[in-house]
JSON list of C-alpha atoms in Angstrom, two decimals:
[
{"chain": "A", "resi": 1, "resn": "MET", "atom": "CA", "xyz": [5.24, -29.53, -32.50]},
{"chain": "A", "resi": 2, "resn": "THR", "atom": "CA", "xyz": [5.61, -27.13, -34.99]},
{"chain": "A", "resi": 3, "resn": "GLY", "atom": "CA", "xyz": [3.36, -24.03, -35.95]},
{"chain": "A", "resi": 4, "resn": "LYS", "atom": "CA", "xyz": [1.74, -25.64, -39.14]},
{"chain": "A", "resi": 5, "resn": "ALA", "atom": "CA", "xyz": [0.74, -28.86, -36.75]},
{"chain": "A", "resi": 6, "resn": "VAL", "atom": "CA", "xyz": [-0.97, -26.72, -34.22]},
{"chain": "A", "resi": 7, "resn": "ALA", "atom": "CA", "xyz": [-2.57, -24.41, -36.61]},
{"chain": "A", "resi": 8, "resn": "GLY", "atom": "CA", "xyz": [-3.71, -27.55, -38.58]},
{"chain": "A", "resi": 9, "resn": "SER", "atom": "CA", "xyz": [-4.95, -29.45, -35.50]},
{"chain": "A", "resi": 10, "resn": "ARG", "atom": "CA", "xyz": [-6.72, -26.16, -34.23]},
{"chain": "A", "resi": 11, "resn": "ASP", "atom": "CA", "xyz": [-8.61, -26.04, -37.87]},
{"chain": "A", "resi": 12, "resn": "ARG", "atom": "CA", "xyz": [-9.56, -29.40, -37.50]},
{"chain": "A", "resi": 13, "resn": "TRP", "atom": "CA", "xyz": [-11.15, -28.94, -34.23]},
{"chain": "A", "resi": 14, "resn": "ILE", "atom": "CA", "xyz": [-13.02, -25.57, -35.42]},
{"chain": "A", "resi": 15, "resn": "ARG", "atom": "CA", "xyz": [-14.03, -27.94, -38.45]},
{"chain": "A", "resi": 16, "resn": "ALA", "atom": "CA", "xyz": [-15.34, -30.48, -36.15]},
{"chain": "A", "resi": 17, "resn": "LEU", "atom": "CA", "xyz": [-17.32, -28.17, -33.98]},
{"chain": "A", "resi": 18, "resn": "LEU", "atom": "CA", "xyz": [-18.83, -26.32, -37.27]},
{"chain": "A", "resi": 19, "resn": "ALA", "atom": "CA", "xyz": [-19.71, -29.72, -38.67]},
{"chain": "A", "resi": 20, "resn": "GLY", "atom": "CA", "xyz": [-21.05, -31.38, -35.79]},
{"chain": "A", "resi": 21, "resn": "PRO", "atom": "CA", "xyz": [-22.62, -29.02, -32.99]},
{"chain": "A", "resi": 22, "resn": "GLY", "atom": "CA", "xyz": [-22.69, -25.87, -35.01]},
{"chain": "A", "resi": 23, "resn": "ALA", "atom": "CA", "xyz": [-24.24, -27.24, -37.94]},
{"chain": "A", "resi": 24, "resn": "ILE", "atom": "CA", "xyz": [-27.46, -28.39, -35.54]},
{"chain": "A", "resi": 25, "resn": "VAL", "atom": "CA", "xyz": [-27.75, -25.02, -33.55]},
{"chain": "A", "resi": 26, "resn": "VAL", "atom": "CA", "xyz": [-27.62, -23.12, -36.71]},
{"chain": "A", "resi": 27, "resn": "THR", "atom": "CA", "xyz": [-30.07, -25.70, -38.25]},
{"chain": "A", "resi": 28, "resn": "ILE", "atom": "CA", "xyz": [-32.30, -25.32, -35.22]},
{"chain": "A", "resi": 29, "resn": "ILE", "atom": "CA", "xyz": [-32.20, -21.31, -35.41]},
{"chain": "A", "resi": 30, "resn": "MET", "atom": "CA", "xyz": [-33.19, -21.38, -38.86]},
{"chain": "A", "resi": 31, "resn": "MET", "atom": "CA", "xyz": [-35.96, -23.75, -38.79]},
{"chain": "A", "resi": 32, "resn": "ALA", "atom": "CA", "xyz": [-37.29, -21.25, -36.01]},
{"chain": "A", "resi": 33, "resn": "GLY", "atom": "CA", "xyz": [-36.82, -18.05, -37.94]},
{"chain": "A", "resi": 34, "resn": "MET", "atom": "CA", "xyz": [-37.89, -19.49, -41.23]},
{"chain": "A", "resi": 35, "resn": "ALA", "atom": "CA", "xyz": [-41.36, -19.70, -39.80]},
{"chain": "A", "resi": 36, "resn": "LEU", "atom": "CA", "xyz": [-41.35, -15.87, -39.37]},
{"chain": "A", "resi": 37, "resn": "TRP", "atom": "CA", "xyz": [-40.59, -15.00, -43.24]},
{"chain": "A", "resi": 38, "resn": "LEU", "atom": "CA", "xyz": [-42.31, -17.85, -44.95]},
{"chain": "A", "resi": 39, "resn": "PRO", "atom": "CA", "xyz": [-45.67, -17.29, -46.08]},
{"chain": "A", "resi": 40, "resn": "GLY", "atom": "CA", "xyz": [-48.51, -19.05, -44.39]},
{"chain": "A", "resi": 41, "resn": "GLY", "atom": "CA", "xyz": [-50.33, -21.05, -47.75]},
{"chain": "A", "resi": 42, "resn": "ARG", "atom": "CA", "xyz": [-53.75, -21.56, -47.51]},
{"chain": "A", "resi": 43, "resn": "ALA", "atom": "CA", "xyz": [-54.17, -23.52, -44.57]},
{"chain": "A", "resi": 44, "resn": "GLY", "atom": "CA", "xyz": [-51.79, -21.18, -42.74]},
{"chain": "A", "resi": 45, "resn": "ILE", "atom": "CA", "xyz": [-49.46, -23.71, -41.78]},
{"chain": "A", "resi": 46, "resn": "ASP", "atom": "CA", "xyz": [-47.16, -23.94, -44.64]},
{"chain": "A", "resi": 47, "resn": "ASN", "atom": "CA", "xyz": [-44.76, -21.73, -43.07]},
{"chain": "A", "resi": 48, "resn": "LEU", "atom": "CA", "xyz": [-44.56, -24.19, -39.98]},
{"chain": "A", "resi": 49, "resn": "VAL", "atom": "CA", "xyz": [-44.39, -27.53, -41.75]},
{"chain": "A", "resi": 50, "resn": "LEU", "atom": "CA", "xyz": [-41.74, -26.37, -44.55]},
{"chain": "A", "resi": 51, "resn": "PRO", "atom": "CA", "xyz": [-39.08, -25.76, -42.05]},
{"chain": "A", "resi": 52, "resn": "LEU", "atom": "CA", "xyz": [-39.51, -28.98, -40.51]},
{"chain": "A", "resi": 53, "resn": "VAL", "atom": "CA", "xyz": [-39.28, -31.13, -43.73]},
{"chain": "A", "resi": 54, "resn": "LEU", "atom": "CA", "xyz": [-36.38, -29.11, -44.49]},
{"chain": "A", "resi": 55, "resn": "ALA", "atom": "CA", "xyz": [-34.41, -29.54, -41.63]},
{"chain": "A", "resi": 56, "resn": "PRO", "atom": "CA", "xyz": [-32.56, -32.61, -42.72]},
{"chain": "A", "resi": 57, "resn": "LEU", "atom": "CA", "xyz": [-31.66, -30.62, -45.93]},
{"chain": "A", "resi": 58, "resn": "ILE", "atom": "CA", "xyz": [-30.39, -27.45, -44.26]},
{"chain": "A", "resi": 59, "resn": "TRP", "atom": "CA", "xyz": [-28.29, -29.55, -41.69]},
{"chain": "A", "resi": 60, "resn": "ALA", "atom": "CA", "xyz": [-26.77, -31.65, -44.56]},
{"chain": "A", "resi": 61, "resn": "VAL", "atom": "CA", "xyz": [-26.11, -28.87, -46.53]},
{"chain": "A", "resi": 62, "resn": "LEU", "atom": "CA", "xyz": [-24.03, -27.21, -43.35]},
{"chain": "A", "resi": 63, "resn": "PHE", "atom": "CA", "xyz": [-22.58, -30.38, -42.26]},
{"chain": "A", "resi": 64, "resn": "PHE", "atom": "CA", "xyz": [-21.06, -31.09, -45.97]},
{"chain": "A", "resi": 65, "resn": "HIS", "atom": "CA", "xyz": [-19.91, -27.18, -46.19]},
{"chain": "A", "resi": 66, "resn": "ALA", "atom": "CA", "xyz": [-17.98, -27.66, -43.06]},
{"chain": "A", "resi": 67, "resn": "CYS", "atom": "CA", "xyz": [-16.41, -31.04, -44.22]},
{"chain": "A", "resi": 68, "resn": "LEU", "atom": "CA", "xyz": [-15.77, -30.13, -47.83]},
{"chain": "A", "resi": 69, "resn": "ASP", "atom": "CA", "xyz": [-15.31, -26.51, -48.11]},
{"chain": "A", "resi": 70, "resn": "ARG", "atom": "CA", "xyz": [-11.07, -26.08, -47.90]},
{"chain": "A", "resi": 71, "resn": "ARG", "atom": "CA", "xyz": [-11.28, -22.34, -46.47]},
{"chain": "A", "resi": 72, "resn": "ILE", "atom": "CA", "xyz": [-12.41, -22.64, -42.68]},
{"chain": "A", "resi": 73, "resn": "GLY", "atom": "CA", "xyz": [-13.29, -18.69, -42.67]},
{"chain": "A", "resi": 74, "resn": "ARG", "atom": "CA", "xyz": [-15.61, -18.97, -45.29]},
{"chain": "A", "resi": 75, "resn": "VAL", "atom": "CA", "xyz": [-17.56, -21.80, -43.63]},
{"chain": "A", "resi": 76, "resn": "THR", "atom": "CA", "xyz": [-17.44, -19.90, -40.41]},
{"chain": "A", "resi": 77, "resn": "LEU", "atom": "CA", "xyz": [-18.64, -16.72, -41.80]},
{"chain": "A", "resi": 78, "resn": "VAL", "atom": "CA", "xyz": [-21.51, -18.53, -43.83]},
{"chain": "A", "resi": 79, "resn": "ALA", "atom": "CA", "xyz": [-22.77, -20.39, -40.50]},
{"chain": "A", "resi": 80, "resn": "LEU", "atom": "CA", "xyz": [-22.22, -17.07, -38.67]},
{"chain": "A", "resi": 81, "resn": "ALA", "atom": "CA", "xyz": [-24.30, -15.16, -41.16]},
{"chain": "A", "resi": 82, "resn": "LEU", "atom": "CA", "xyz": [-26.95, -17.68, -41.13]},
{"chain": "A", "resi": 83, "resn": "LEU", "atom": "CA", "xyz": [-27.33, -17.84, -37.51]},
{"chain": "A", "resi": 84, "resn": "LEU", "atom": "CA", "xyz": [-27.26, -13.86, -36.92]},
{"chain": "A", "resi": 85, "resn": "ILE", "atom": "CA", "xyz": [-29.76, -13.21, -39.67]},
{"chain": "A", "resi": 86, "resn": "HIS", "atom": "CA", "xyz": [-32.52, -16.01, -38.23]},
{"chain": "A", "resi": 87, "resn": "GLY", "atom": "CA", "xyz": [-31.41, -15.01, -34.69]},
{"chain": "A", "resi": 88, "resn": "GLY", "atom": "CA", "xyz": [-32.10, -11.28, -35.39]},
{"chain": "A", "resi": 89, "resn": "LEU", "atom": "CA", "xyz": [-35.27, -12.53, -36.65]},
{"chain": "A", "resi": 90, "resn": "LEU", "atom": "CA", "xyz": [-36.51, -14.26, -33.90]},
{"chain": "A", "resi": 91, "resn": "ALA", "atom": "CA", "xyz": [-35.28, -11.63, -31.45]},
{"chain": "A", "resi": 92, "resn": "HIS", "atom": "CA", "xyz": [-37.12, -9.14, -33.26]},
{"chain": "A", "resi": 93, "resn": "LYS", "atom": "CA", "xyz": [-40.32, -11.46, -33.11]},
{"chain": "A", "resi": 94, "resn": "PHE", "atom": "CA", "xyz": [-40.13, -12.21, -29.57]},
{"chain": "A", "resi": 95, "resn": "LEU", "atom": "CA", "xyz": [-38.66, -8.74, -28.26]},
{"chain": "A", "resi": 96, "resn": "ASP", "atom": "CA", "xyz": [-40.95, -6.56, -29.94]},
{"chain": "A", "resi": 97, "resn": "ARG", "atom": "CA", "xyz": [-43.40, -5.88, -27.01]},
{"chain": "A", "resi": 98, "resn": "PRO", "atom": "CA", "xyz": [-45.91, -3.00, -26.52]},
{"chain": "A", "resi": 99, "resn": "SER", "atom": "CA", "xyz": [-44.82, -0.54, -23.85]},
{"chain": "A", "resi": 100, "resn": "ALA", "atom": "CA", "xyz": [-46.79, -0.23, -20.30]},
{"chain": "A", "resi": 101, "resn": "THR", "atom": "CA", "xyz": [-47.93, 2.96, -21.46]},
{"chain": "A", "resi": 102, "resn": "GLU", "atom": "CA", "xyz": [-49.21, 1.70, -24.73]},
{"chain": "A", "resi": 103, "resn": "MET", "atom": "CA", "xyz": [-51.01, -1.03, -22.90]},
{"chain": "A", "resi": 104, "resn": "ALA", "atom": "CA", "xyz": [-52.55, 1.30, -20.26]},
{"chain": "A", "resi": 105, "resn": "GLY", "atom": "CA", "xyz": [-53.82, 3.51, -23.03]},
{"chain": "A", "resi": 106, "resn": "ARG", "atom": "CA", "xyz": [-56.18, 0.63, -24.48]}
]
């Protein structure tokens, strides 16, 4: 195999991973992270319902972007940025616990 054939095969595998399991993982993390920055609405549940309703659209956008974009680096960058931003929001939310001295002072 030549160098171009190996690189093309590697790019196809990366693209398949980004379009398949990568798109699903990013969609799930985005759904969880969107609940933190979306407003609650009148009933207080809009921030929970909207990500669930938008999940198929988010997945489809990530899937088709991974399949149709010519530059695999751009696909990776977009997916990684979305994953890191929403993953960081989740980490901040669930790791932001009061310290033991703050709890004892209450």
